[in-house]
PDB file of N, CA, C and O in Angstrom:
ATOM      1  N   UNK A   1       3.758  45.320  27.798  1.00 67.00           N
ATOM      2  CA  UNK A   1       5.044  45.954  27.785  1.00 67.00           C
ATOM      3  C   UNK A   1       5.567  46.116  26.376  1.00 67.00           C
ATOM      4  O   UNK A   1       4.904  46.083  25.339  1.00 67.00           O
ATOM      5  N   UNK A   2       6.570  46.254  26.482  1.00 76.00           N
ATOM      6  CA  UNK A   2       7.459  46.898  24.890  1.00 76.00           C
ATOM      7  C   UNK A   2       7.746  45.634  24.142  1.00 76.00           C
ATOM      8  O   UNK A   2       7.944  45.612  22.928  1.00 76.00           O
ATOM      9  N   UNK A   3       7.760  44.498  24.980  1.00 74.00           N
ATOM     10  CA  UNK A   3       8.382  43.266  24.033  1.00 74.00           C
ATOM     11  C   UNK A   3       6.830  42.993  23.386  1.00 74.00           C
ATOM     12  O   UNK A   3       6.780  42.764  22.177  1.00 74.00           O
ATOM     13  N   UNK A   4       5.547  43.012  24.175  1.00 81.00           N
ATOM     14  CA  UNK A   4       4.171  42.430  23.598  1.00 81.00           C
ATOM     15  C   UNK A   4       3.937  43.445  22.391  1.00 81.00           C
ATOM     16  O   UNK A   4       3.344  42.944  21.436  1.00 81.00           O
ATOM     17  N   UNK A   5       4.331  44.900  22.258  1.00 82.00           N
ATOM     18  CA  UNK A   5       4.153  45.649  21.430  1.00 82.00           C
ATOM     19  C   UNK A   5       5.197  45.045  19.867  1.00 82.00           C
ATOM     20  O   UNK A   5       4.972  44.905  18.665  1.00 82.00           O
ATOM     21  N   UNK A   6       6.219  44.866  20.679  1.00 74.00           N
ATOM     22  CA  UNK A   6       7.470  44.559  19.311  1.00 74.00           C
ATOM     23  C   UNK A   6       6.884  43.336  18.463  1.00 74.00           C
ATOM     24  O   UNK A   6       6.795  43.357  17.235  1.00 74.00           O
ATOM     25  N   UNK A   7       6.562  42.448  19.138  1.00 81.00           N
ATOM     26  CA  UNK A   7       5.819  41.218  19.029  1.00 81.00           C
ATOM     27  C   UNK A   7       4.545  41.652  17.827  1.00 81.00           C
ATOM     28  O   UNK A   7       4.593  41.412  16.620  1.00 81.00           O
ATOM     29  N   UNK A   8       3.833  42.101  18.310  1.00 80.00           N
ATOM     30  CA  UNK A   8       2.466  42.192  17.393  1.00 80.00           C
ATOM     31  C   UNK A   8       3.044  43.324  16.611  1.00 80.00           C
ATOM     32  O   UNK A   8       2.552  43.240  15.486  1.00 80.00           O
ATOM     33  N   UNK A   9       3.722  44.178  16.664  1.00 80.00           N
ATOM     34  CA  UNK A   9       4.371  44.972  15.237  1.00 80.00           C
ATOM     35  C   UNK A   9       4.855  44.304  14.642  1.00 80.00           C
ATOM     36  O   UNK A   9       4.814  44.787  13.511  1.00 80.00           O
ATOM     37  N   UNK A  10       5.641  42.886  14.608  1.00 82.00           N
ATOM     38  CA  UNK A  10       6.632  41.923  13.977  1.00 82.00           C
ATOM     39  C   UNK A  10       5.388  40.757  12.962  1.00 82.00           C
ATOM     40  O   UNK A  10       5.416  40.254  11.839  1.00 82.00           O
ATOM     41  N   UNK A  11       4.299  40.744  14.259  1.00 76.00           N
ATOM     42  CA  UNK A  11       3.698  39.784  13.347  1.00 76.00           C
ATOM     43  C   UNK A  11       2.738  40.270  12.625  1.00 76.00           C
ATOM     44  O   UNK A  11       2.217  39.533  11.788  1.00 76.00           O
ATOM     45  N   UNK A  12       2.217  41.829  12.812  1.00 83.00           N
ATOM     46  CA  UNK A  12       1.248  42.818  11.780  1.00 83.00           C
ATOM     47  C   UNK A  12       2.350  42.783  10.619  1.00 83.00           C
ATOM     48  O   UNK A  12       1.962  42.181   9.618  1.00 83.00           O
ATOM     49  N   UNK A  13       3.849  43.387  10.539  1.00 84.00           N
ATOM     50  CA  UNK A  13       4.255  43.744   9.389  1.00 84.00           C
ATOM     51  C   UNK A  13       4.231  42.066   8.451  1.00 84.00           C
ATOM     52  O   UNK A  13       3.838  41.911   7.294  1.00 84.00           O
ATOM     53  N   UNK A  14       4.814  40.916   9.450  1.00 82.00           N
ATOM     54  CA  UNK A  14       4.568  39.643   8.275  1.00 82.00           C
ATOM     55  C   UNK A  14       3.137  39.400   7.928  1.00 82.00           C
ATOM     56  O   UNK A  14       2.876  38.709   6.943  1.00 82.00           O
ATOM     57  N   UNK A  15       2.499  39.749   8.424  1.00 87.00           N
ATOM     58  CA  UNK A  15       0.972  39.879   7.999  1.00 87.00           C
ATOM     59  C   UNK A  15       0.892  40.038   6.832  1.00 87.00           C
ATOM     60  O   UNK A  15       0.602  39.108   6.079  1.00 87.00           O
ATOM     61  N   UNK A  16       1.183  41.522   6.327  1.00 91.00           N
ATOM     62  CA  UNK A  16       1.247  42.835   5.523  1.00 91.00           C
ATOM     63  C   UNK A  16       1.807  42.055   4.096  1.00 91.00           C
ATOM     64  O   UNK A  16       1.250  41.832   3.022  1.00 91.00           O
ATOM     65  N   UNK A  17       3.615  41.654   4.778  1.00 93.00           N
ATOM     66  CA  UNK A  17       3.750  41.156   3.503  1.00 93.00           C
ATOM     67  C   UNK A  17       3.487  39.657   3.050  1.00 93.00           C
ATOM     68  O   UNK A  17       4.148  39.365   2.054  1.00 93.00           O
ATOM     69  N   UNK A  18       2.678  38.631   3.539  1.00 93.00           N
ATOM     70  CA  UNK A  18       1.592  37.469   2.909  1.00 93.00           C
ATOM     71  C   UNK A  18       0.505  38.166   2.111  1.00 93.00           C
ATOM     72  O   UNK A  18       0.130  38.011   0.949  1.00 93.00           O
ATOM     73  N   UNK A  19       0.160  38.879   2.961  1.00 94.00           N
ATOM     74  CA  UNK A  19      -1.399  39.411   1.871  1.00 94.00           C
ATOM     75  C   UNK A  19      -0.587  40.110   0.597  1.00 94.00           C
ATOM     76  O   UNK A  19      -1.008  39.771  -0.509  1.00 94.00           O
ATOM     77  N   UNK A  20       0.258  40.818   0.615  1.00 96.00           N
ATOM     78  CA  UNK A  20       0.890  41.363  -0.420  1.00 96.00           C
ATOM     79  C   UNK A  20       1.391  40.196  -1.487  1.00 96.00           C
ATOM     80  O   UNK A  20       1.407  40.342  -2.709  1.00 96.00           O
ATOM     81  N   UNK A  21       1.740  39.174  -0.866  1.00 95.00           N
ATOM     82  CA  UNK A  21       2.295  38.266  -1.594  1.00 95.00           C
ATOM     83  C   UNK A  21       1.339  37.414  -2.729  1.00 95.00           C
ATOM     84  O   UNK A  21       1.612  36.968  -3.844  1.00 95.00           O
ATOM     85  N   UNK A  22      -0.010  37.404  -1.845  1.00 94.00           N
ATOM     86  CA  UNK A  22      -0.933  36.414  -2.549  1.00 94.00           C
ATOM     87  C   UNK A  22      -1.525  37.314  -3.022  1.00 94.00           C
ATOM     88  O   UNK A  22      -2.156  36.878  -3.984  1.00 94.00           O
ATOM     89  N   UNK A  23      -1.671  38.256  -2.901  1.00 96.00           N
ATOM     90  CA  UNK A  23      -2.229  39.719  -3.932  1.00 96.00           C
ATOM     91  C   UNK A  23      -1.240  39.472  -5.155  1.00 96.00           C
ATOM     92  O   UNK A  23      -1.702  38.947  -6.168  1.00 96.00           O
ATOM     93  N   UNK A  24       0.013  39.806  -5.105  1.00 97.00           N
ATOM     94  CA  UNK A  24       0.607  39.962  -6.222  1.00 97.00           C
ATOM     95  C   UNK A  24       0.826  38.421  -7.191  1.00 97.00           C
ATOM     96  O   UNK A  24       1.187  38.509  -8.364  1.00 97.00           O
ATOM     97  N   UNK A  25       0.592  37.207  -6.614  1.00 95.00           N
ATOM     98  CA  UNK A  25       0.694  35.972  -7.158  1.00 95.00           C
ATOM     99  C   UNK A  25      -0.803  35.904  -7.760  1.00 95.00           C
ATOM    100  O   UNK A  25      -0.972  35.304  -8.822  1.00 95.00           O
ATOM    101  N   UNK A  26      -1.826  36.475  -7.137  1.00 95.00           N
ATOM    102  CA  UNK A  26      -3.560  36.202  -7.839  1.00 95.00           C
ATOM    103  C   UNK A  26      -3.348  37.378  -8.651  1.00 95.00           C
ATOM    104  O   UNK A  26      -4.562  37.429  -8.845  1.00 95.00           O
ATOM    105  N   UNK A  27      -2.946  38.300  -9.256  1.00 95.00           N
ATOM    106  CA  UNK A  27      -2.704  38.879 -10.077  1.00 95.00           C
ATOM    107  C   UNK A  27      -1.781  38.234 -11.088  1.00 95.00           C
ATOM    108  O   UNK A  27      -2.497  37.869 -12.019  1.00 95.00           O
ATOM    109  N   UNK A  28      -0.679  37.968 -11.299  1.00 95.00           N
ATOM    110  CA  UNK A  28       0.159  37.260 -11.627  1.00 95.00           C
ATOM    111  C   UNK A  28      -0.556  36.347 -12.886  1.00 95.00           C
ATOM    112  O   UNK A  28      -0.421  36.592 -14.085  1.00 95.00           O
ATOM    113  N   UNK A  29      -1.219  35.414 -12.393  1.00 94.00           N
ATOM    114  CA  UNK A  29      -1.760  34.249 -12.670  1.00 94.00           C
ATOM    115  C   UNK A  29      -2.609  34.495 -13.151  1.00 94.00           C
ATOM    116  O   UNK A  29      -3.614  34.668 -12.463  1.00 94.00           O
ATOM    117  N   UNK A  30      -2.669  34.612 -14.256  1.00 91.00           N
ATOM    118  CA  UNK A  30      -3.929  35.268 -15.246  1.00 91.00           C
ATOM    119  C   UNK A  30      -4.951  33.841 -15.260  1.00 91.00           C
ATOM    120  O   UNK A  30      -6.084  34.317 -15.344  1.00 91.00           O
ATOM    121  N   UNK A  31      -5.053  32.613 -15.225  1.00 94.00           N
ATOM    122  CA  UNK A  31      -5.776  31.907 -15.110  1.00 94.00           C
ATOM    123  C   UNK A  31      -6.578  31.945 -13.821  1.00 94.00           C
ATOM    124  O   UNK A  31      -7.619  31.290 -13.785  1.00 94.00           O
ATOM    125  N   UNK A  32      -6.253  32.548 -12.906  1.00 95.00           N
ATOM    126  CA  UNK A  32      -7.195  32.651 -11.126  1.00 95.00           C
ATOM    127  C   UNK A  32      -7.561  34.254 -11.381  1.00 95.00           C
ATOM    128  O   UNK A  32      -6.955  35.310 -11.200  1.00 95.00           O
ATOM    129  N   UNK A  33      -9.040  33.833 -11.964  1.00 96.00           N
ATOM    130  CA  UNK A  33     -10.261  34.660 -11.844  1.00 96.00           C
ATOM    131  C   UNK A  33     -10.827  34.977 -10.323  1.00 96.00           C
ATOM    132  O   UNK A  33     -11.749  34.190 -10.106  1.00 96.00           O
ATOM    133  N   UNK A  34     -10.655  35.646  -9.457  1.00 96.00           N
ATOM    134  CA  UNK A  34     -11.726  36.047  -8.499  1.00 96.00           C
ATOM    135  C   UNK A  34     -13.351  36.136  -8.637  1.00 96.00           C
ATOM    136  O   UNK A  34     -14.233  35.589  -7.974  1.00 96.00           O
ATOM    137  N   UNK A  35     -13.402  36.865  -9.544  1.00 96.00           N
ATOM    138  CA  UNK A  35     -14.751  37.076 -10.363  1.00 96.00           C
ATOM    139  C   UNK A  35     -15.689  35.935 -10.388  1.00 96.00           C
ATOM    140  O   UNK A  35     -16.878  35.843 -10.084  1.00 96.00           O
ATOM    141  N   UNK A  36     -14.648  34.926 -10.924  1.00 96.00           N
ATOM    142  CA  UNK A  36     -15.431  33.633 -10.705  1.00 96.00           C
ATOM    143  C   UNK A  36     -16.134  32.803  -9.643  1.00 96.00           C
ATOM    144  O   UNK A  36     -16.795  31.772  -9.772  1.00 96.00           O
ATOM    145  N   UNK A  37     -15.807  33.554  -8.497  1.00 96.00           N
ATOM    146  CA  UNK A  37     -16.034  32.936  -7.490  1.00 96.00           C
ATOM    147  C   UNK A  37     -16.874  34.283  -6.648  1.00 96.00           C
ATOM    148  O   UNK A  37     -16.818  34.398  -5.424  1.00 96.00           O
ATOM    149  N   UNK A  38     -17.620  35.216  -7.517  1.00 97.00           N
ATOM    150  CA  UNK A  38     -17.987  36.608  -6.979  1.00 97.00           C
ATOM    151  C   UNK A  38     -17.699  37.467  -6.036  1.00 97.00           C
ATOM    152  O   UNK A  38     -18.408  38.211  -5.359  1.00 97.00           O
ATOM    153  N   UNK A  39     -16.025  37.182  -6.092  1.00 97.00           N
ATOM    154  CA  UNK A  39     -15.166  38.215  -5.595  1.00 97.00           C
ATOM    155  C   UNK A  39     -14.685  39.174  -6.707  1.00 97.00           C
ATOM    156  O   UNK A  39     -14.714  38.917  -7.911  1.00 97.00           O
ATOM    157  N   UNK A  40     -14.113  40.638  -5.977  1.00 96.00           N
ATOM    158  CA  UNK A  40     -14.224  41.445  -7.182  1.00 96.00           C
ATOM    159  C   UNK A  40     -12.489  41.876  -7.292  1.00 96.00           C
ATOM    160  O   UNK A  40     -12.155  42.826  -8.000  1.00 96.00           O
ATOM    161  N   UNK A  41     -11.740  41.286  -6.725  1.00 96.00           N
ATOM    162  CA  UNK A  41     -10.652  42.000  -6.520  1.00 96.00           C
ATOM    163  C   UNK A  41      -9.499  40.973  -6.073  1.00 96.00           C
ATOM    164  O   UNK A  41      -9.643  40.414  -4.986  1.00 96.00           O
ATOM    165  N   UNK A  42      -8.339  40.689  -6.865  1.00 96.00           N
ATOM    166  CA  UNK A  42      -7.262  40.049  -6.136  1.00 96.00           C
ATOM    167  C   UNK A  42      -6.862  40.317  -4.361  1.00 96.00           C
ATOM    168  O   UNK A  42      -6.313  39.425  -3.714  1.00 96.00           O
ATOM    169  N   UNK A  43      -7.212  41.586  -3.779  1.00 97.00           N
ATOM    170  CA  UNK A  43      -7.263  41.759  -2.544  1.00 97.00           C
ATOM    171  C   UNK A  43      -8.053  41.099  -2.108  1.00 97.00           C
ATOM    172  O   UNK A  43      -7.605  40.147  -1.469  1.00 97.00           O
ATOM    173  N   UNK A  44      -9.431  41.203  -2.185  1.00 97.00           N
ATOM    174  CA  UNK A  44     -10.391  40.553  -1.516  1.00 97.00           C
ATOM    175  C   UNK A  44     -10.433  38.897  -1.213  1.00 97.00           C
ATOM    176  O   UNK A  44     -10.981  38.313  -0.277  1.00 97.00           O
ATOM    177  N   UNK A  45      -9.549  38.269  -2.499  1.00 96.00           N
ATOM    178  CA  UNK A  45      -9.697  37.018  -2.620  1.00 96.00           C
ATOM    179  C   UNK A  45      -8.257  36.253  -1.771  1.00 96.00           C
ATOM    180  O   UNK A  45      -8.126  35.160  -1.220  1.00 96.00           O
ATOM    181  N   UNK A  46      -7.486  37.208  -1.946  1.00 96.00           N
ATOM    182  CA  UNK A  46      -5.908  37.059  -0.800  1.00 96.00           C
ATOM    183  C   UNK A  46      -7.088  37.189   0.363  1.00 96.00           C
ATOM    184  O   UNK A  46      -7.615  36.090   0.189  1.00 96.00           O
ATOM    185  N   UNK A  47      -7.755  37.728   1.300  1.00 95.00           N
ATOM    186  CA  UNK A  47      -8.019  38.009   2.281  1.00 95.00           C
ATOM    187  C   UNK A  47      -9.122  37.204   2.702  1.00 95.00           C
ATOM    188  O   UNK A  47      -9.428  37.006   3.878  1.00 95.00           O
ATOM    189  N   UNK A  48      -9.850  36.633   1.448  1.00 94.00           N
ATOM    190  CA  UNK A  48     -10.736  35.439   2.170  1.00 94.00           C
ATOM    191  C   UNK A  48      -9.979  34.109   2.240  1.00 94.00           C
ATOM    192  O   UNK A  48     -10.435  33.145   2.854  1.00 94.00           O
ATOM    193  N   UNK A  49      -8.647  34.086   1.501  1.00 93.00           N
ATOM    194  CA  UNK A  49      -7.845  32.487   1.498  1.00 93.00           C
ATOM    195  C   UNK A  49      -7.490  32.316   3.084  1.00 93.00           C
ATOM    196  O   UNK A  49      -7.595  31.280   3.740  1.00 93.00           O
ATOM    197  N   UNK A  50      -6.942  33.885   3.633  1.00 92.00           N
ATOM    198  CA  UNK A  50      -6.065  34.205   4.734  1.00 92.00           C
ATOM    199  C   UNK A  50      -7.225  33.616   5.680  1.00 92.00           C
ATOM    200  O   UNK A  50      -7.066  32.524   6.225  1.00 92.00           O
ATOM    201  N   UNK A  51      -8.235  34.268   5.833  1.00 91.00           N
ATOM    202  CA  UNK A  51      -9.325  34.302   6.723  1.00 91.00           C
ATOM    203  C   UNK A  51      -9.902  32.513   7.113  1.00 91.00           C
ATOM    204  O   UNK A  51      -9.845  31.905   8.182  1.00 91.00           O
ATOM    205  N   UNK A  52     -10.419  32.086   5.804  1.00 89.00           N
ATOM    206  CA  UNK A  52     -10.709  30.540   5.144  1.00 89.00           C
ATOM    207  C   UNK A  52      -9.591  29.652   6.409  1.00 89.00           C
ATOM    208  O   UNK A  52     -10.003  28.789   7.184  1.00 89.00           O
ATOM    209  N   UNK A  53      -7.942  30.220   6.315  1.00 87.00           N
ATOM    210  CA  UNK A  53      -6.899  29.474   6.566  1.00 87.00           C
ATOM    211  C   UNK A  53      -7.152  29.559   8.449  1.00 87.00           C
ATOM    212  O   UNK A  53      -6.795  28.745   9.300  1.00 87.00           O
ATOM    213  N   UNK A  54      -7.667  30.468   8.560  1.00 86.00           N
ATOM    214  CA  UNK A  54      -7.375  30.994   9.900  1.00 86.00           C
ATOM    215  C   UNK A  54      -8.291  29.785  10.968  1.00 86.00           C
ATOM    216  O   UNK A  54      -7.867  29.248  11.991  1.00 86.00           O
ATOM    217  N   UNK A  55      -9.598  29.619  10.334  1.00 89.00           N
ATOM    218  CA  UNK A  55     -10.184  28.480  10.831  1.00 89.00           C
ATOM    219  C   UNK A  55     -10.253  26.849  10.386  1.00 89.00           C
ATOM    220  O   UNK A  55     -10.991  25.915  10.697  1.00 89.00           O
ATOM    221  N   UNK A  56      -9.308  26.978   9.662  1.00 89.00           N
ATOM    222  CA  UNK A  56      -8.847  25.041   9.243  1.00 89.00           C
ATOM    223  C   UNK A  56      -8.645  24.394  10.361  1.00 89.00           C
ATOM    224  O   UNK A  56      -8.348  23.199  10.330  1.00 89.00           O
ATOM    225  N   UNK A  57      -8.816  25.310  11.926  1.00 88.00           N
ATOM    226  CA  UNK A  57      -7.656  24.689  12.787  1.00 88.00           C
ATOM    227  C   UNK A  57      -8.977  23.784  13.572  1.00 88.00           C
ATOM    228  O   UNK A  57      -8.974  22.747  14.235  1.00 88.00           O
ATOM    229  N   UNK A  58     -10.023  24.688  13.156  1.00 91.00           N
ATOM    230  CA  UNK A  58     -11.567  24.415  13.899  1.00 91.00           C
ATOM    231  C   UNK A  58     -11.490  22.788  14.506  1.00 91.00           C
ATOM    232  O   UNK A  58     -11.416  22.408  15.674  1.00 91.00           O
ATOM    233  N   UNK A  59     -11.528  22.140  13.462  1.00 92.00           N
ATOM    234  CA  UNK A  59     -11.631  20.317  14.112  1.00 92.00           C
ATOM    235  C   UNK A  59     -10.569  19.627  14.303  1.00 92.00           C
ATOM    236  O   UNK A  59     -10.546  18.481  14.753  1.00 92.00           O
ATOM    237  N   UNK A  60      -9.445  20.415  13.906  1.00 93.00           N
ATOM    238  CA  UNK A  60      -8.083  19.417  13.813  1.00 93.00           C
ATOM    239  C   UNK A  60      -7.513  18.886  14.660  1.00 93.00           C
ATOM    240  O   UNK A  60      -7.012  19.718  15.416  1.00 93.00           O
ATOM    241  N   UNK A  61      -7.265  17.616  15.019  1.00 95.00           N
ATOM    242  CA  UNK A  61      -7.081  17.083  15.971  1.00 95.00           C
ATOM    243  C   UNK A  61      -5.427  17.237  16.406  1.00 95.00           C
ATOM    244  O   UNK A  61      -5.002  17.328  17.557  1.00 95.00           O
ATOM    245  N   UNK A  62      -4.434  17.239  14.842  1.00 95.00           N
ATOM    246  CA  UNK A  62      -3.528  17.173  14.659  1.00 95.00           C
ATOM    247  C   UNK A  62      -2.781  18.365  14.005  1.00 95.00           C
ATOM    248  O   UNK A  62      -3.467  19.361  13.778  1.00 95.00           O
ATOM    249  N   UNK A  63      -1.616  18.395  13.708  1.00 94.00           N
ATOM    250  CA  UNK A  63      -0.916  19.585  12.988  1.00 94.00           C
ATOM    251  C   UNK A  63      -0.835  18.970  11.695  1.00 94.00           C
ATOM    252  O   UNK A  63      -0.395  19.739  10.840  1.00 94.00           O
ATOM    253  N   UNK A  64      -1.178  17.604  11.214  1.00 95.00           N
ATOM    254  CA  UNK A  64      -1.156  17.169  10.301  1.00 95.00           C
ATOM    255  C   UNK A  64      -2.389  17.781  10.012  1.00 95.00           C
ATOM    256  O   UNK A  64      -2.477  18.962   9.675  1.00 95.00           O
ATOM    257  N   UNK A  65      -3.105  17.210  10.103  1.00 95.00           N
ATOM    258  CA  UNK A  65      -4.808  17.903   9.952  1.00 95.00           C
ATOM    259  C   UNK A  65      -5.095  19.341   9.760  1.00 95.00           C
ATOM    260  O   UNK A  65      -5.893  19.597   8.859  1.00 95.00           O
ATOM    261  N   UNK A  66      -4.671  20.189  10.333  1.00 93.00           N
ATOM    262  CA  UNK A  66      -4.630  21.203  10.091  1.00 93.00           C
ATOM    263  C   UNK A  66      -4.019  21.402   8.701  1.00 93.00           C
ATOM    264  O   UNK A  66      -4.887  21.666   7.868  1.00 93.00           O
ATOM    265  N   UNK A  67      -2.750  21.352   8.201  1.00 93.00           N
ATOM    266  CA  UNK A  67      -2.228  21.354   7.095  1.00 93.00           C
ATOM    267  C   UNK A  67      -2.755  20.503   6.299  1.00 93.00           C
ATOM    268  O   UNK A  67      -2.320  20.795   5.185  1.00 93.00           O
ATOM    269  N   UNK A  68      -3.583  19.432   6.201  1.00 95.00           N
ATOM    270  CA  UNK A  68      -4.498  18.878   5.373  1.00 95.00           C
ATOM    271  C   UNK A  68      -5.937  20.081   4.772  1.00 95.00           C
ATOM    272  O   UNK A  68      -6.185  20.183   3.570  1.00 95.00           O
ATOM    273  N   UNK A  69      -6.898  21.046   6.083  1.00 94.00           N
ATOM    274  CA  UNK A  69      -7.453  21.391   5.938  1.00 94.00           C
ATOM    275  C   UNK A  69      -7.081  22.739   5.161  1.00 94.00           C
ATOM    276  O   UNK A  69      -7.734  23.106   4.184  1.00 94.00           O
ATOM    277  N   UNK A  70      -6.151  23.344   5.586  1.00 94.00           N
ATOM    278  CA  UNK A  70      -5.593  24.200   4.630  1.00 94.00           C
ATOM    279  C   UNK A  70      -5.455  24.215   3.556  1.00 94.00           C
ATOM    280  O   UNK A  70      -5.768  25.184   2.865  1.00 94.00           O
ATOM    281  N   UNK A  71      -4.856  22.956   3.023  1.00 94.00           N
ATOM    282  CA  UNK A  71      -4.596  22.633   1.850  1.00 94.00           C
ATOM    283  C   UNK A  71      -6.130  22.455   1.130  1.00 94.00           C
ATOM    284  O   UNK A  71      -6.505  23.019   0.102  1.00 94.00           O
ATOM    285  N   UNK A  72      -6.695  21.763   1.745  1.00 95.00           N
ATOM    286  CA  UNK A  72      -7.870  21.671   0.974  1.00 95.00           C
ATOM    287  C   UNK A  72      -8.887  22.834   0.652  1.00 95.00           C
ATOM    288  O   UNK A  72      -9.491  22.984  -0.410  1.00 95.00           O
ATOM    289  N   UNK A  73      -8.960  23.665   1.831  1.00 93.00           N
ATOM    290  CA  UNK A  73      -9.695  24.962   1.419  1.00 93.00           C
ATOM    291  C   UNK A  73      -8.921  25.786   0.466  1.00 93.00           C
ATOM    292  O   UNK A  73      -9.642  26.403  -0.318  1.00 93.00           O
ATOM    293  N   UNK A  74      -7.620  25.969   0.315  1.00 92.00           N
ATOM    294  CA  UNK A  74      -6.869  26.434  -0.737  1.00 92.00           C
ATOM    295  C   UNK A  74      -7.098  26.404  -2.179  1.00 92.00           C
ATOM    296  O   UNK A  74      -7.241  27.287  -3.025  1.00 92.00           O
ATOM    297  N   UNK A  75      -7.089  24.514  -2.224  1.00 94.00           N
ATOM    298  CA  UNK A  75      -7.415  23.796  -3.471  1.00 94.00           C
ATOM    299  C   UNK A  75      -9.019  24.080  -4.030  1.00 94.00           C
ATOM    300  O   UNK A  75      -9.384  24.070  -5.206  1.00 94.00           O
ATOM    301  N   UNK A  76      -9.821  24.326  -2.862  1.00 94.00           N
ATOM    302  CA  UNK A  76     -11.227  24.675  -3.578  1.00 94.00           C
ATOM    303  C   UNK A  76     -11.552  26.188  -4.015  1.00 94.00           C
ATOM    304  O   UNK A  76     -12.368  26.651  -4.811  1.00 94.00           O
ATOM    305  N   UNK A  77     -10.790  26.652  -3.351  1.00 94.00           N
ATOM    306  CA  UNK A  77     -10.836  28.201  -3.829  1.00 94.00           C
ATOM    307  C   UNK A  77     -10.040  28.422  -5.017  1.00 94.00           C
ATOM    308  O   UNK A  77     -10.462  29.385  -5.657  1.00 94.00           O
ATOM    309  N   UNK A  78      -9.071  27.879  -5.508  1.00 94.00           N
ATOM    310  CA  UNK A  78      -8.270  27.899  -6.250  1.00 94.00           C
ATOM    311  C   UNK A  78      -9.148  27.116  -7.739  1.00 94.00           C
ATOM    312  O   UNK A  78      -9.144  27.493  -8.911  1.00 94.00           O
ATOM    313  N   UNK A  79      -9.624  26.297  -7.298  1.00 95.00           N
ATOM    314  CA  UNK A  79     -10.204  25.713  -8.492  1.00 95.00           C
ATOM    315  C   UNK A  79     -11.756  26.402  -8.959  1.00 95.00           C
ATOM    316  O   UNK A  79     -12.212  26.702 -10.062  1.00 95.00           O
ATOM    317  N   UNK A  80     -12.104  26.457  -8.087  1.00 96.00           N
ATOM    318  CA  UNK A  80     -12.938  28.001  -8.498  1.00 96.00           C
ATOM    319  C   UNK A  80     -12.811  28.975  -9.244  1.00 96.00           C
ATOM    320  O   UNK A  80     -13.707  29.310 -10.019  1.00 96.00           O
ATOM    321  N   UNK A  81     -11.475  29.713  -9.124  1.00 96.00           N
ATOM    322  CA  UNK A  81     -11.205  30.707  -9.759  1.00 96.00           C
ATOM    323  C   UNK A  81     -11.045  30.571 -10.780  1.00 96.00           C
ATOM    324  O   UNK A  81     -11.585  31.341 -11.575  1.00 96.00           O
ATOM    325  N   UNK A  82      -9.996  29.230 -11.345  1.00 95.00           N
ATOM    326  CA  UNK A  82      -9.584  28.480 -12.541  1.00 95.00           C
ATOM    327  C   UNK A  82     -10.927  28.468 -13.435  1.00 95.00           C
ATOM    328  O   UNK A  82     -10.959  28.689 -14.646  1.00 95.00           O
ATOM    329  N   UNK A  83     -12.019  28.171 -12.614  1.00 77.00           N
ATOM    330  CA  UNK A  83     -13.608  27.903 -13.378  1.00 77.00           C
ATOM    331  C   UNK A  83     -13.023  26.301 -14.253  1.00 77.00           C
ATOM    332  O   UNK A  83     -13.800  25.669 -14.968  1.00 77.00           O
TER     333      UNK A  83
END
């Protein structure tokens, strides 16, 4: 119905603007190389953090856990880039 449509238009557009966000912050940050990690593009590398984040939830027993695993796949991608 119209509310399941409003719904997934509401959560495509916050979609839209996260990836925009971590696009424009991995740009930003002249120390987070993508390259380094043989990605070629601040897009690409917003979209594997997003993706990375999407399955932290895989073993988590907890909501703590989850936000542990997040954090940690974050921190390794991040320190990557740093080189």
């Amino acid at each position: 119905g119209s509310h399941s449509e409003l719904g997934q238009d509401i959560v495509e557009r916050t979609d839209e603007r996260f990836l925009r966000l971590l696009v424009a912050t991995l740009e930003r940050e002249r120390d987070l190389q993508p390259a380094r990690i043989g990605i070629d593009s601040p897009l690409r590398a917003a979209r594997l953090l997003i993706r990375s984040a999407s399955g932290a939830a895989y073993d988590a027993k907890t909501a703590a856990e989850h936000r542990r695993h997040i954090a940690e796949l974050v921190r390794a991608v991040l320190l990557g880039m740093r080189g």
